[in-house]
Amino acid sequence: MNNPYAQYQTQNIATAPPEKLLIMLYDGAIKFLKQGLKALDEKKYDDFSYYISRTQDIISELMVTLDMDYEISKNLYQLYDYFMYRLIHGNVKKDRQSIEEVQKHLEELRETWVQAAAAKEKATI
């Protein structure tokens, strides 16, 4: 790996605490949704499907990493499952509203995790 940026990213991911990794996953999903919506606007449907698929991959990862011993995890699982349903619908029907709905919810959840991570960091100082 000769690319210094790629080396930095790999190191950043390898050493990140779990809450930072979670936020990075949300960032990736939101980024892919924005790129997908741009592709949809440009009628680049193959690109649109690619970006929606990448978002689905991230949501799948979020789903499998949940600790189902906790009620909040069960609730998040149901929410992620709904996101998957809306993304499939949006991808098949080329429905912007479905994609924007998921993006809005992911942005809200991301903000919640950012606040939780900040509170955790403050508590450990």
Tab-separated table of C-alpha atoms in Angstrom:
chain	number	residue	atom	x	y	z
A	1	MET	CA	0.000	0.000	0.000
A	2	ASN	CA	1.880	3.075	-1.256
A	3	ASN	CA	-0.903	5.627	-0.930
A	4	PRO	CA	-0.275	7.631	2.272
A	5	TYR	CA	-3.949	8.615	2.540
A	6	ALA	CA	-5.046	4.972	2.310
A	7	GLN	CA	-2.474	4.046	4.967
A	8	TYR	CA	-3.791	6.822	7.204
A	9	GLN	CA	-7.393	5.695	6.699
A	10	THR	CA	-6.507	2.082	7.477
A	11	GLN	CA	-4.685	3.138	10.640
A	12	ASN	CA	-7.537	5.469	11.608
A	13	ILE	CA	-10.072	2.641	11.316
A	14	ALA	CA	-7.865	0.083	13.066
A	15	THR	CA	-7.351	2.294	16.112
A	16	ALA	CA	-10.771	3.961	16.324
A	17	PRO	CA	-12.979	3.304	19.350
A	18	PRO	CA	-16.298	1.527	18.648
A	19	GLU	CA	-18.382	4.706	18.856
A	20	LYS	CA	-16.141	6.400	16.261
A	21	LEU	CA	-16.431	3.382	13.957
A	22	LEU	CA	-20.208	3.531	14.276
A	23	ILE	CA	-20.231	7.210	13.314
A	24	MET	CA	-17.927	6.427	10.373
A	25	LEU	CA	-20.419	3.815	9.159
A	26	TYR	CA	-23.233	6.338	9.352
A	27	ASP	CA	-21.066	8.871	7.491
A	28	GLY	CA	-20.446	6.335	4.743
A	29	ALA	CA	-24.109	5.429	4.396
A	30	ILE	CA	-25.149	9.082	4.229
A	31	LYS	CA	-22.416	9.830	1.681
A	32	PHE	CA	-23.544	6.953	-0.540
A	33	LEU	CA	-27.176	8.057	-0.329
A	34	LYS	CA	-26.218	11.582	-1.404
A	35	GLN	CA	-24.204	10.183	-4.298
A	36	GLY	CA	-27.114	7.918	-5.196
A	37	LEU	CA	-29.567	10.809	-5.243
A	38	LYS	CA	-27.188	12.786	-7.457
A	39	ALA	CA	-26.943	9.818	-9.833
A	40	LEU	CA	-30.741	9.514	-9.837
A	41	ASP	CA	-31.066	13.204	-10.753
A	42	GLU	CA	-28.615	12.647	-13.600
A	43	LYS	CA	-30.517	9.513	-14.700
A	44	LYS	CA	-27.395	7.398	-14.149
A	45	TYR	CA	-29.394	4.426	-12.927
A	46	ASP	CA	-26.500	1.963	-12.745
A	47	ASP	CA	-24.608	4.369	-10.490
A	48	PHE	CA	-27.764	4.981	-8.467
A	49	SER	CA	-28.192	1.241	-7.857
A	50	TYR	CA	-24.509	0.907	-6.969
A	51	TYR	CA	-24.691	3.619	-4.291
A	52	ILE	CA	-27.928	2.268	-2.842
A	53	SER	CA	-26.345	-1.193	-2.717
A	54	ARG	CA	-23.317	0.214	-0.867
A	55	THR	CA	-25.683	1.837	1.642
A	56	GLN	CA	-27.462	-1.492	2.093
A	57	ASP	CA	-24.098	-3.147	2.781
A	58	ILE	CA	-23.427	-0.644	5.564
A	59	ILE	CA	-26.881	-1.070	7.074
A	60	SER	CA	-26.419	-4.852	6.951
A	61	GLU	CA	-23.171	-4.410	8.879
A	62	LEU	CA	-24.958	-2.238	11.435
A	63	MET	CA	-27.597	-4.963	11.807
A	64	VAL	CA	-25.201	-7.861	12.355
A	65	THR	CA	-23.142	-6.016	14.953
A	66	LEU	CA	-26.093	-5.349	17.265
A	67	ASP	CA	-26.057	-7.077	20.655
A	68	MET	CA	-29.577	-8.463	20.749
A	69	ASP	CA	-29.477	-8.894	24.542
A	70	TYR	CA	-30.560	-5.262	24.796
A	71	GLU	CA	-33.987	-3.850	23.988
A	72	ILE	CA	-32.460	-0.865	22.180
A	73	SER	CA	-30.696	-3.273	19.816
A	74	LYS	CA	-33.985	-4.940	18.957
A	75	ASN	CA	-35.498	-1.533	18.231
A	76	LEU	CA	-32.534	-0.499	16.091
A	77	TYR	CA	-32.724	-3.796	14.209
A	78	GLN	CA	-36.361	-3.130	13.322
A	79	LEU	CA	-35.474	0.390	12.225
A	80	TYR	CA	-32.566	-0.818	10.074
A	81	ASP	CA	-34.836	-3.494	8.599
A	82	TYR	CA	-37.316	-0.774	7.648
A	83	PHE	CA	-34.483	1.231	6.067
A	84	MET	CA	-33.564	-1.806	3.973
A	85	TYR	CA	-37.180	-2.145	2.844
A	86	ARG	CA	-37.312	1.544	1.850
A	87	LEU	CA	-33.968	1.327	0.037
A	88	ILE	CA	-35.106	-1.707	-1.940
A	89	HIS	CA	-38.332	0.095	-2.829
A	90	GLY	CA	-36.434	3.257	-3.755
A	91	ASN	CA	-33.936	1.342	-5.859
A	92	VAL	CA	-36.522	-0.673	-7.774
A	93	LYS	CA	-38.964	2.201	-8.297
A	94	LYS	CA	-36.310	4.932	-8.609
A	95	ASP	CA	-38.217	6.673	-5.825
A	96	ARG	CA	-36.361	9.692	-4.492
A	97	GLN	CA	-38.704	10.097	-1.509
A	98	SER	CA	-37.841	6.631	-0.140
A	99	ILE	CA	-34.127	7.373	-0.321
A	100	GLU	CA	-34.498	10.824	1.234
A	101	GLU	CA	-36.531	9.316	4.079
A	102	VAL	CA	-33.733	6.888	4.932
A	103	GLN	CA	-31.127	9.642	4.616
A	104	LYS	CA	-33.051	11.865	7.032
A	105	HIS	CA	-33.328	9.094	9.621
A	106	LEU	CA	-29.663	8.134	9.277
A	107	GLU	CA	-28.627	11.764	9.758
A	108	GLU	CA	-30.745	11.968	12.919
A	109	LEU	CA	-29.334	8.705	14.277
A	110	ARG	CA	-25.807	9.823	13.443
A	111	GLU	CA	-26.310	13.035	15.409
A	112	THR	CA	-27.611	11.021	18.363
A	113	TRP	CA	-24.500	8.803	18.311
A	114	VAL	CA	-22.231	11.858	18.027
A	115	GLN	CA	-23.856	13.311	21.143
A	116	ALA	CA	-23.602	9.984	22.979
A	117	ALA	CA	-19.914	9.648	22.054
A	118	ALA	CA	-19.243	13.202	23.243
A	119	ALA	CA	-21.021	12.511	26.533
A	120	LYS	CA	-18.995	9.317	26.995
A	121	GLU	CA	-15.750	11.139	26.272
A	122	LYS	CA	-16.671	13.926	28.686
A	123	ALA	CA	-17.500	11.376	31.398
A	124	THR	CA	-14.099	9.685	31.050
A	125	ILE	CA	-12.100	12.914	31.308
